[in-house]
Short mmCIF file of C-alpha atoms in Angstrom, two decimals:
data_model
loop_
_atom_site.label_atom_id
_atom_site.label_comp_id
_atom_site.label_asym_id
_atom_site.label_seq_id
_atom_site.Cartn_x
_atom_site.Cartn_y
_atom_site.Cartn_z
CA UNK C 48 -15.43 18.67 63.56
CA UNK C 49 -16.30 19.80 60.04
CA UNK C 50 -13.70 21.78 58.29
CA UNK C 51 -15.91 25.06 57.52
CA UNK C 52 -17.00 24.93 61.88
CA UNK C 53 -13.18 25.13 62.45
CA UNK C 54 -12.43 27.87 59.81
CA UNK C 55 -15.56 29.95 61.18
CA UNK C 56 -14.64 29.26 65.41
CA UNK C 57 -11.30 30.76 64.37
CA UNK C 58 -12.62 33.71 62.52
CA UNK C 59 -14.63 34.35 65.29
CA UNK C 60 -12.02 34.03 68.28
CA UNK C 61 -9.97 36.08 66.09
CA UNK C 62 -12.26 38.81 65.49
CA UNK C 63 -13.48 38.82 68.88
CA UNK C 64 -9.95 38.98 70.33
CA UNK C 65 -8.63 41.35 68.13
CA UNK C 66 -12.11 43.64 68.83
CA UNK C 67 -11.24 43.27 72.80
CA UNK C 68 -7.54 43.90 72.32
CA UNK C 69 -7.75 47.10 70.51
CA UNK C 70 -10.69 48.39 72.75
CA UNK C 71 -8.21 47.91 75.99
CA UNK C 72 -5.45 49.43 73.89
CA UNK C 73 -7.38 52.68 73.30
CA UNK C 74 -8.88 52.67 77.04
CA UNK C 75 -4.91 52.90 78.31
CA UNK C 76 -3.81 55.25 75.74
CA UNK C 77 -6.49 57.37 76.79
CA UNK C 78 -6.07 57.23 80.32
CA UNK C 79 -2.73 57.36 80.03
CA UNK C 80 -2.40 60.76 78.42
CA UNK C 81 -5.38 61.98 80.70
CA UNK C 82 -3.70 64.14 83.20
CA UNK C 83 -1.57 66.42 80.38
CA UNK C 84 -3.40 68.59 77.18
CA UNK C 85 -1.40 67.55 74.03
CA UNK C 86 0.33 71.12 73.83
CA UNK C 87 -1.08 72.12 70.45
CA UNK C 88 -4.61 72.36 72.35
CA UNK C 89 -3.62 73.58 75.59
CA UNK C 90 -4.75 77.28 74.55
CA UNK C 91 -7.89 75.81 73.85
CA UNK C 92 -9.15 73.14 75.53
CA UNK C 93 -8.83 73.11 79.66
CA UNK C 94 -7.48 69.81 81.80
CA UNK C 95 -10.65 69.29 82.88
CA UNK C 96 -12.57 68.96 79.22
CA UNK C 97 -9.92 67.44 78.22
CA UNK C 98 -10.13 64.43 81.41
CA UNK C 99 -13.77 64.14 81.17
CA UNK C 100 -13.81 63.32 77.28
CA UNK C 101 -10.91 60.50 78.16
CA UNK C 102 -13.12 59.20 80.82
CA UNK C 103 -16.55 59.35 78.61
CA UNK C 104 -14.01 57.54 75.87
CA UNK C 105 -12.75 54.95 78.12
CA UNK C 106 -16.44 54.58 79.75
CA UNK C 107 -17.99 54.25 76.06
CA UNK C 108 -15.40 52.02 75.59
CA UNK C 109 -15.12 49.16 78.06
CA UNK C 110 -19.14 48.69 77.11
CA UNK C 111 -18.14 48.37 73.58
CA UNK C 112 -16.47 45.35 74.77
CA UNK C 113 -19.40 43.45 77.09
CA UNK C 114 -21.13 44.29 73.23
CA UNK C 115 -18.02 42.57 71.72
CA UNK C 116 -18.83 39.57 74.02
CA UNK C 117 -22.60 39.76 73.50
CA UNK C 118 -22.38 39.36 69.94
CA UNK C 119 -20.20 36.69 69.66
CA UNK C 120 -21.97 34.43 72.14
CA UNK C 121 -25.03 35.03 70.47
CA UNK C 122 -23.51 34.25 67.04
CA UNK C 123 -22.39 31.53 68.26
CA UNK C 124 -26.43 30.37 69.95
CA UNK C 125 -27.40 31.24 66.41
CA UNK C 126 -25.16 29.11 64.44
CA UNK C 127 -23.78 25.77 66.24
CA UNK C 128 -25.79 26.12 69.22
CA UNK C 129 -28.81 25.64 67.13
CA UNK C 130 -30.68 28.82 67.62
CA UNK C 131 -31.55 29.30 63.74
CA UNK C 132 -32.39 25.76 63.25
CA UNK C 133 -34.87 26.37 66.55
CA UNK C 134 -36.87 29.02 64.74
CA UNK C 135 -36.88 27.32 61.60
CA UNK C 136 -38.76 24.64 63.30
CA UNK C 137 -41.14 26.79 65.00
CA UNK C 138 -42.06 28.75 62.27
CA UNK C 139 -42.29 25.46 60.20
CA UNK C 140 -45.87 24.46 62.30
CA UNK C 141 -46.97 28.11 61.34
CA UNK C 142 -46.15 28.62 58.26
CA UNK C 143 -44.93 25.86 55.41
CA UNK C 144 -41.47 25.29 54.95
CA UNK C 145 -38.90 27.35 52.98
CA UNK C 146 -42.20 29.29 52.01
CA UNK C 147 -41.99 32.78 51.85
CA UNK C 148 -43.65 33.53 54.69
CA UNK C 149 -41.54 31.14 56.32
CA UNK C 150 -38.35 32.97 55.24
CA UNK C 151 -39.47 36.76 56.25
CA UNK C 152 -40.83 34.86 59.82
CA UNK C 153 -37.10 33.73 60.19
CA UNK C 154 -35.33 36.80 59.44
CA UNK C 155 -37.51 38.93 61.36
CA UNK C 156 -37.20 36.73 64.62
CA UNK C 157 -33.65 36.83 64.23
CA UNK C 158 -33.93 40.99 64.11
CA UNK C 159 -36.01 41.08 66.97
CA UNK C 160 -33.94 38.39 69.27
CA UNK C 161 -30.89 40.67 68.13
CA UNK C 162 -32.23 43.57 69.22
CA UNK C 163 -33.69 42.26 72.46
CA UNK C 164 -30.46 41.32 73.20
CA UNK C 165 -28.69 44.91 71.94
CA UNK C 166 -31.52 46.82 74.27
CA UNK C 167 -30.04 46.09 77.97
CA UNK C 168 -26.68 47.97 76.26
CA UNK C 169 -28.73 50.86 74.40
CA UNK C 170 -30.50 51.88 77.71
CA UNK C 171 -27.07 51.95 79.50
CA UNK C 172 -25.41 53.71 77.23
CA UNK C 173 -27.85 56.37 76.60
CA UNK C 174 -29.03 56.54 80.49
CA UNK C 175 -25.94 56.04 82.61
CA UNK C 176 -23.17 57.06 80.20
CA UNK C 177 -24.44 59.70 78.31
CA UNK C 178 -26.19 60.78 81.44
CA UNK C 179 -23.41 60.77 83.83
CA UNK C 180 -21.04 63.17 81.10
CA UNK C 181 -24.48 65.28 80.70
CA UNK C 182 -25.14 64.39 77.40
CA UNK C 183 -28.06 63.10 77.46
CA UNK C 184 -31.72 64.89 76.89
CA UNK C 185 -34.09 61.67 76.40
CA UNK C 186 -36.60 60.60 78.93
CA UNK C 187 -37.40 56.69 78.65
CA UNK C 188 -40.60 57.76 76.98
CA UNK C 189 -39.13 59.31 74.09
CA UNK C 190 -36.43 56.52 74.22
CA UNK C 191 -39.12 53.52 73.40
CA UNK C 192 -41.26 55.93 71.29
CA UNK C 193 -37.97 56.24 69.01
CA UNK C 194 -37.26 52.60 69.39
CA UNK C 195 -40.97 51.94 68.07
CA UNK C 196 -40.70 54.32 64.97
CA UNK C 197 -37.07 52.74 64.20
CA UNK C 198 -39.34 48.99 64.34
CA UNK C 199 -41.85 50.32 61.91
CA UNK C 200 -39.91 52.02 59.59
CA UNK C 201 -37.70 49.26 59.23
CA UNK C 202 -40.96 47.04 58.41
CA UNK C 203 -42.35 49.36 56.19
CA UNK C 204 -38.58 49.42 54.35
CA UNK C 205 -37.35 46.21 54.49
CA UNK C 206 -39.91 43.08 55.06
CA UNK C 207 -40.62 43.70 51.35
CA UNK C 208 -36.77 43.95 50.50
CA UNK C 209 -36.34 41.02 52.17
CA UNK C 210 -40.02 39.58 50.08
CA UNK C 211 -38.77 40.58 46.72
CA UNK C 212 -34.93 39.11 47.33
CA UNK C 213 -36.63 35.91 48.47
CA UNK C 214 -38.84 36.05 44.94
CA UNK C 215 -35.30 36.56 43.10
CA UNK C 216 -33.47 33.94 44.85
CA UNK C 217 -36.31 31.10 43.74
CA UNK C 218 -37.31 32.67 40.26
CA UNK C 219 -34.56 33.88 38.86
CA UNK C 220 -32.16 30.89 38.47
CA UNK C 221 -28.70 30.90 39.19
CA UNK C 222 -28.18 34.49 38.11
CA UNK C 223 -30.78 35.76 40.83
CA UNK C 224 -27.85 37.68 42.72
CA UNK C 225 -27.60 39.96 39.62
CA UNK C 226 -31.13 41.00 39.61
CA UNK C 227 -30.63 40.89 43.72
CA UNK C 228 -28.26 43.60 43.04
CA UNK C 229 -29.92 45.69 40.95
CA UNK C 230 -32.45 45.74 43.25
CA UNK C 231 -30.74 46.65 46.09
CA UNK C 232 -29.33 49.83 44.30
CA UNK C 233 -32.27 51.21 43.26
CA UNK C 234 -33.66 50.73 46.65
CA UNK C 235 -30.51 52.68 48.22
CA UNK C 236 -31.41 55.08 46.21
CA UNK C 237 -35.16 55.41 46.78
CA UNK C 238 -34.22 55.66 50.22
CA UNK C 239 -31.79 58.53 49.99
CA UNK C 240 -33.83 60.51 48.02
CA UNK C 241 -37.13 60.00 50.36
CA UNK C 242 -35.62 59.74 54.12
CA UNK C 243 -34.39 63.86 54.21
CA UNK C 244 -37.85 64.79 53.16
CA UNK C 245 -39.81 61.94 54.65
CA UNK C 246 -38.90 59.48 57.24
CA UNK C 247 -36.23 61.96 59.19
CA UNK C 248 -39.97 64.08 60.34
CA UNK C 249 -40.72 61.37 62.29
CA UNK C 250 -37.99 61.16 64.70
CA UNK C 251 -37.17 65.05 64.49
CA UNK C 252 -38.88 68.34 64.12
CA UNK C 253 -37.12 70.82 61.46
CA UNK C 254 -37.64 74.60 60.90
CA UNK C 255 -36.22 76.94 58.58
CA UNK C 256 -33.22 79.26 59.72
CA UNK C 257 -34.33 81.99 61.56
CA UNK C 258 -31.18 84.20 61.65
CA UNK C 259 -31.05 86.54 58.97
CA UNK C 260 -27.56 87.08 59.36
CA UNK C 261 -26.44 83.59 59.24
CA UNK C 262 -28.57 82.41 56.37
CA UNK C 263 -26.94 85.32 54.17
CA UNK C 264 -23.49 84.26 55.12
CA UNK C 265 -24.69 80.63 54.56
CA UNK C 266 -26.52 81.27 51.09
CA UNK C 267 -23.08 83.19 49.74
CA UNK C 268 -20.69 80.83 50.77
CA UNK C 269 -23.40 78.12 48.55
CA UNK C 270 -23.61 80.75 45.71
CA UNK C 271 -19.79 80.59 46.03
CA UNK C 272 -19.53 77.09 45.70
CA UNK C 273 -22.08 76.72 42.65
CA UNK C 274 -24.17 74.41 45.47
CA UNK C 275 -28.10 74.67 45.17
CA UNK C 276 -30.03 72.96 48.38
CA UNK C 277 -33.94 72.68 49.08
CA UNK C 278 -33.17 74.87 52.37
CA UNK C 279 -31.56 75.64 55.08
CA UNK C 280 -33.27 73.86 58.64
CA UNK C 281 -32.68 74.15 62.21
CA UNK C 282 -33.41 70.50 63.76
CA UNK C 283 -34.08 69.33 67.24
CA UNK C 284 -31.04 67.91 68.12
CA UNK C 285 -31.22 69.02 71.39
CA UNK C 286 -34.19 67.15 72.84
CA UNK C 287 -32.32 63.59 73.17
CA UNK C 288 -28.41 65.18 73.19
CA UNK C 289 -26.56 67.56 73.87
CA UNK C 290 -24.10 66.80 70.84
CA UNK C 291 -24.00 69.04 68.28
CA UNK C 292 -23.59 68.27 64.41
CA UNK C 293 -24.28 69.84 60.95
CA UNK C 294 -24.77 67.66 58.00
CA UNK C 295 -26.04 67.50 54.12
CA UNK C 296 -28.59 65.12 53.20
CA UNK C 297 -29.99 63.91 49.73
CA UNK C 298 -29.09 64.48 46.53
CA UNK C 299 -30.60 66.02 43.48
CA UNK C 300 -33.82 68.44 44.26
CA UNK C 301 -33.59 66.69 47.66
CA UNK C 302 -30.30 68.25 49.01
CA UNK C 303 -31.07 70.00 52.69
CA UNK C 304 -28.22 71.53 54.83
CA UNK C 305 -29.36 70.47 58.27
CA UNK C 306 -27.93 72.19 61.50
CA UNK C 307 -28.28 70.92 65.35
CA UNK C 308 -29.55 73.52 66.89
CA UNK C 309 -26.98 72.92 69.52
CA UNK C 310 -24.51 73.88 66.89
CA UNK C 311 -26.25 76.94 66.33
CA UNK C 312 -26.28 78.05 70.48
CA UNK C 313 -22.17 76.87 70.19
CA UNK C 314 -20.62 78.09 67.38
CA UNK C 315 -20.23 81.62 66.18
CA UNK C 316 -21.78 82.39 62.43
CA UNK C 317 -18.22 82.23 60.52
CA UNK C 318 -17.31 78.78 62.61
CA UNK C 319 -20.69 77.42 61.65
CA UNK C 320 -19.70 78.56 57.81
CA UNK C 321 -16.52 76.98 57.93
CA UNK C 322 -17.82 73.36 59.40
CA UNK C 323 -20.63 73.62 56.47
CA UNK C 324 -17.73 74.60 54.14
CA UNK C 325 -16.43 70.98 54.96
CA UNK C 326 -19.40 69.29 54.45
CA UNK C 327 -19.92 71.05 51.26
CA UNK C 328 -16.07 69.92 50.13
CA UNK C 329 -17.41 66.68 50.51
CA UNK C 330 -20.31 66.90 47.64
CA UNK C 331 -18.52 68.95 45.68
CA UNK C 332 -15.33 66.74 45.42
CA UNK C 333 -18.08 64.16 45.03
CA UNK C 334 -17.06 61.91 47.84
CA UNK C 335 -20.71 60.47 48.55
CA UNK C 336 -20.93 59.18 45.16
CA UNK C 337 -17.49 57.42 45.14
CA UNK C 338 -18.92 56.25 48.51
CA UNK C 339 -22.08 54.80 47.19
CA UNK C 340 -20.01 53.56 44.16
CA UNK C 341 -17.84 51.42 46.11
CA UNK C 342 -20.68 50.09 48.25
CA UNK C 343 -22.06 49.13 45.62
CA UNK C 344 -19.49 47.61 43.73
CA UNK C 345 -18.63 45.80 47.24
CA UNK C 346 -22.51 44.60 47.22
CA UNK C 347 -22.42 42.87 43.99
CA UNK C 348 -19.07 41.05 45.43
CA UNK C 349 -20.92 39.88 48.29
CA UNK C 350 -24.32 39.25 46.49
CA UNK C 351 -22.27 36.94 44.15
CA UNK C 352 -20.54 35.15 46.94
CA UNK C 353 -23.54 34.20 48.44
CA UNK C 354 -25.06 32.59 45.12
CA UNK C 355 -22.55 30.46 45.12
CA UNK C 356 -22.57 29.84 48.53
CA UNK C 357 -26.03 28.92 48.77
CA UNK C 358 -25.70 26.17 46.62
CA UNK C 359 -22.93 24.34 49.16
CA UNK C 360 -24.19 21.54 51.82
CA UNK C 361 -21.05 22.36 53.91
CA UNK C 362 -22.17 26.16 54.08
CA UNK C 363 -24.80 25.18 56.36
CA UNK C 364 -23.97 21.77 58.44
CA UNK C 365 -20.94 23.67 58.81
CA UNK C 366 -22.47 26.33 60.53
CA UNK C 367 -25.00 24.54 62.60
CA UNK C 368 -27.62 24.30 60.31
CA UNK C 369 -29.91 21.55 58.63
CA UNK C 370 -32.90 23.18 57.11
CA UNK C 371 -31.54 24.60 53.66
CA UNK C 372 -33.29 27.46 52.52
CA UNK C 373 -33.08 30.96 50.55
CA UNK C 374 -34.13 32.89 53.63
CA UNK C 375 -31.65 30.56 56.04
CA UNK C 376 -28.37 31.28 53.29
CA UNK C 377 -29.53 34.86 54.21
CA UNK C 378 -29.22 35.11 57.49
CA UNK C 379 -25.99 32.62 57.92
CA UNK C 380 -24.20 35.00 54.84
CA UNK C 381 -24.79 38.24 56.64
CA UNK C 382 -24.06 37.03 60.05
CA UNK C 383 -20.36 35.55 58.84
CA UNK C 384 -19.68 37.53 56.76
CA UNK C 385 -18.28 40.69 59.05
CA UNK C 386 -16.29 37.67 60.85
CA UNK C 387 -14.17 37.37 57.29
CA UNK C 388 -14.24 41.28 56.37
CA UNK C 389 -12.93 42.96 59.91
CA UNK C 390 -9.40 42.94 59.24
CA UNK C 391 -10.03 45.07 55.93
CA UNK C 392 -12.04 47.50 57.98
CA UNK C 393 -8.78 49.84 58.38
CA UNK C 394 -8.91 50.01 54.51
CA UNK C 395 -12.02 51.36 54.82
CA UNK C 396 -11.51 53.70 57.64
CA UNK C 397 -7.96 55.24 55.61
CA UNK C 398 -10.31 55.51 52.46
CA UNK C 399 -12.67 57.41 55.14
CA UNK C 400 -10.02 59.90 56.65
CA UNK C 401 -8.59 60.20 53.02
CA UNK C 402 -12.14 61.92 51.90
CA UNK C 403 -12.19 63.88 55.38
CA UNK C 404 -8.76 65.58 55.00
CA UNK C 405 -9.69 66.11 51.19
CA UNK C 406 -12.82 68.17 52.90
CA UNK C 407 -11.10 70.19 55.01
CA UNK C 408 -8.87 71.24 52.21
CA UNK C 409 -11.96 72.29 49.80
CA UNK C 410 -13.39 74.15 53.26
CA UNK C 411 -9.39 76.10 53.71
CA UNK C 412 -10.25 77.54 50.07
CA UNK C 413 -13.29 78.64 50.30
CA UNK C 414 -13.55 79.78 54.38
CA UNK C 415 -11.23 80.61 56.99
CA UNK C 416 -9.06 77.55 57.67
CA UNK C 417 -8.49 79.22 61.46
CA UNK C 418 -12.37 79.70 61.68
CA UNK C 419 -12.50 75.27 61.00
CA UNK C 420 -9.96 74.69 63.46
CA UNK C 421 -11.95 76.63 66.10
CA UNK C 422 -14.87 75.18 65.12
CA UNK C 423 -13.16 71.51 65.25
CA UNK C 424 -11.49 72.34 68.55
CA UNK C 425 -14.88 73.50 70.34
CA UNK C 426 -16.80 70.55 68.97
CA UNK C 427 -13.90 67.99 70.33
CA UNK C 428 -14.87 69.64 73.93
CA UNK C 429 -18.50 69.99 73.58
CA UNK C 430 -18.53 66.44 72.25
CA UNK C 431 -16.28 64.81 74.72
CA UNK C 432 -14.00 63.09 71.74
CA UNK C 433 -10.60 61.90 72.88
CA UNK C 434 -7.67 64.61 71.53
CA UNK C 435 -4.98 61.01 72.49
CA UNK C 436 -6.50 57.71 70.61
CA UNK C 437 -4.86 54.81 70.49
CA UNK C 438 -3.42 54.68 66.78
CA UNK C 439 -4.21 51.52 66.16
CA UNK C 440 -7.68 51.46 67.66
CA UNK C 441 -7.88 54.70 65.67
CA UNK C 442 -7.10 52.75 62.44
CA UNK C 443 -8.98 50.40 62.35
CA UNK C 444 -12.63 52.40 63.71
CA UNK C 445 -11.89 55.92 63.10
CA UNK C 446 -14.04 57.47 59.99
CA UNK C 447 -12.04 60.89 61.28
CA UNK C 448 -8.62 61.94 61.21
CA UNK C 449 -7.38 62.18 64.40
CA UNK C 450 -7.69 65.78 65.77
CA UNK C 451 -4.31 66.57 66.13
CA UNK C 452 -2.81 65.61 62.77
CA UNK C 453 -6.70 67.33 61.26
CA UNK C 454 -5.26 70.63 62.61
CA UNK C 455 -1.87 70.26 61.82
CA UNK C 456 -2.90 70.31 57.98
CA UNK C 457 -5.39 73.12 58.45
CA UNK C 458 -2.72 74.94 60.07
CA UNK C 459 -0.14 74.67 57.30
CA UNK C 460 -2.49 75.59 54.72
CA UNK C 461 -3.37 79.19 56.82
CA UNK C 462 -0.17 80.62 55.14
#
């Protein structure tokens, strides 16, 4: 066996052990503390909320895993069972080889095989799951129609990413992943500045506040926190789920404070204030730029791995592969590469929860810190999330605090 196959089968089992493990460590937590409210939400939350969002957690859950599964037995009909090297052939009698055509062919039919293969799990998930908890507002019409729009929008976006990285890669010597990188950042940040005010309208419908009372409590709270926005909207949340959310988007002229309108029928105006109090701790304590920063200080890492990767014959036979190409070192880097990163995730998820308690701090100073823990308490019910995660499973995948140590802080800084 070649030495890289052995260090990349064990990276794999790893990861996809580890993934399993934790899953079936958070499903008995959960189900475990199912038939008791932790006591600090027992005012709040009934026995019943609180058993129906441990089994929606532990249902979500278990098909996480058969996902788990999925994706490592197609990585592994990818790599060593020869699936890349398959379509590399094919597309060879279309289109010449290591072309550029050939390349975008490639990494396309690897998109579309993946999500073929990620569909079967969608439709559960949104159909049985979400249905059976009564979350869920999408007919299957609506359901393909987004699926469509999510197909072309990624074509419009990223076939000529992928076109002018391929261009890079062959004319730009060996310092291509520098100008690869530059590349990529200005194309983040095309794409934040155009998807709140162009690509968002065609998966949702948005209209300006109507309440009177809300927007003035709204607009002072932003006068109080020096924050200027393009508008307040009201979006359509509510026609696929019955989730709610609030959230900023953009940056620059392009800032929009966007709220579900099933936030709007749930929470009461000074609730709402607080939750958008959060979200503006976040910008103002400048979290999404640190955010962007270290994504894309973590992209030039990875962008200069792969140029030297590329360049290695035991990168590829190691992996399965015989037909060396730009396009090929593509797909093979981004497909292994979460197989060597997962055990720093929990970095990432503490760096996360760090910025979210940091929020809800900003939002204590300028709001009601009892009006946020309301808020937070009636969206863990409405949304079904678990008040008893595992703490490791929360580790390594939560973005969020868990709920109980959220309140806890919010609580101490009320006096």
């Amino acid at each position: 066996m070649h030495g890289f196959t052995a260090v990349f089968l064990v990276a794999l089992a790893l990861t996809t052990v580890v993934r399993v493990w934790l899953s079936q460590r958070h499903i008995r937590h959960v189900l475990a503390n199912r038939n008791a409210v932790p006591a600090e939400f027992s005012a709040g939350i009934p026995l019943t909320a609180h058993q129906k969002a441990a089994d929606y957690t532990a249902a979500k859950t278990r098909l996480g895993m058969l996902e788990t599964l999925a994706a490592a037995v197609l990585l592994l009909w990818f790599t060593l069972g020869g699936g890349l090297q398959l379509l590399s052939h094919a597309w060879e009698r279309t289109f010449g080889a290591g072309g550029y055509a050939h390349g975008i062919a490639l990494i396309v039919s690897v998109a579309l095989i993946s999500s073929v293969i990620d569909l079967p799990f969608a439709l559960y998930r949104t159909f049985v799951i979400e249905a059976r908890f009564g979350f869920n507002r999408t007919s299957l019409a609506l359901f393909f129609a987004d699926l469509a729009k999510q197909a072309a929008l990624g074509a419009l976006l990223l076939i000529p990413l992928v076109f002018c990285f391929l261009w890079l890669m062959a004319r730009m010597g060996a310092m291509w992943w520098l100008y690869a990188w530059a590349t990529w950042v200005a194309f983040s940040l095309v794409v934040q500045f155009l998807y709140p005010t162009l690509f968002v309208r065609w998966f949702n419908k948005f209209s300006p506040l109507e309440d009177a009372s809300l927007r003035d409590r709204i607009e002072a709270l932003l006068t109080k926190c020096g924050f200027r926005s393009q508008g307040l909207f009201v979006m359509d949340g509510s026609k696929r789920s019955s989730h709610g959310n609030a959230y900023f988007t953009g940056f620059g002229a392009a800032k929009r404070i966007v709220l579900f309108d099933t936030l709007v029928s749930r929470l009461s105006p000074p609730e709402i204030e607080a939750v958008l109090a959060h979200e503006l701790g976040h910008f103002s304590l400048r979290h999404v730029w640190k955010r962007m920063g270290l994504a894309f200080g973590a992209s030039l890492a990875i962008l200069w791995l792969l140029g030297w990767l590329i360049g290695q014959d035991w990168f590829y036979t190691g992996l399965g592969v015989r037909a060396r190409s730009t396009a090929m070192a593509l797909v093979l880097f981004f497909m292994v590469v979460p197989l060597f990163s997962f055990l720093l995730q929990p970095l990432a998820s503490l760096y996360s929860r760090l910025h979210e308690f940091e929020a809800d701090a900003y939002a204590a100073r300028v709001a009601d810190p009892r009006d946020l823990v309301r808020a937070v308490v009636k969206l863990y019910e409405d949304n079904a999330a678990t008040l008893t995660p595992d703490p490791l499973h929360s580790a390594f995948y939560d973005s969020h605090p868990p709920a109980a140590a959220r309140i806890a802080r919010l609580q101490a800084q009320q006096t």
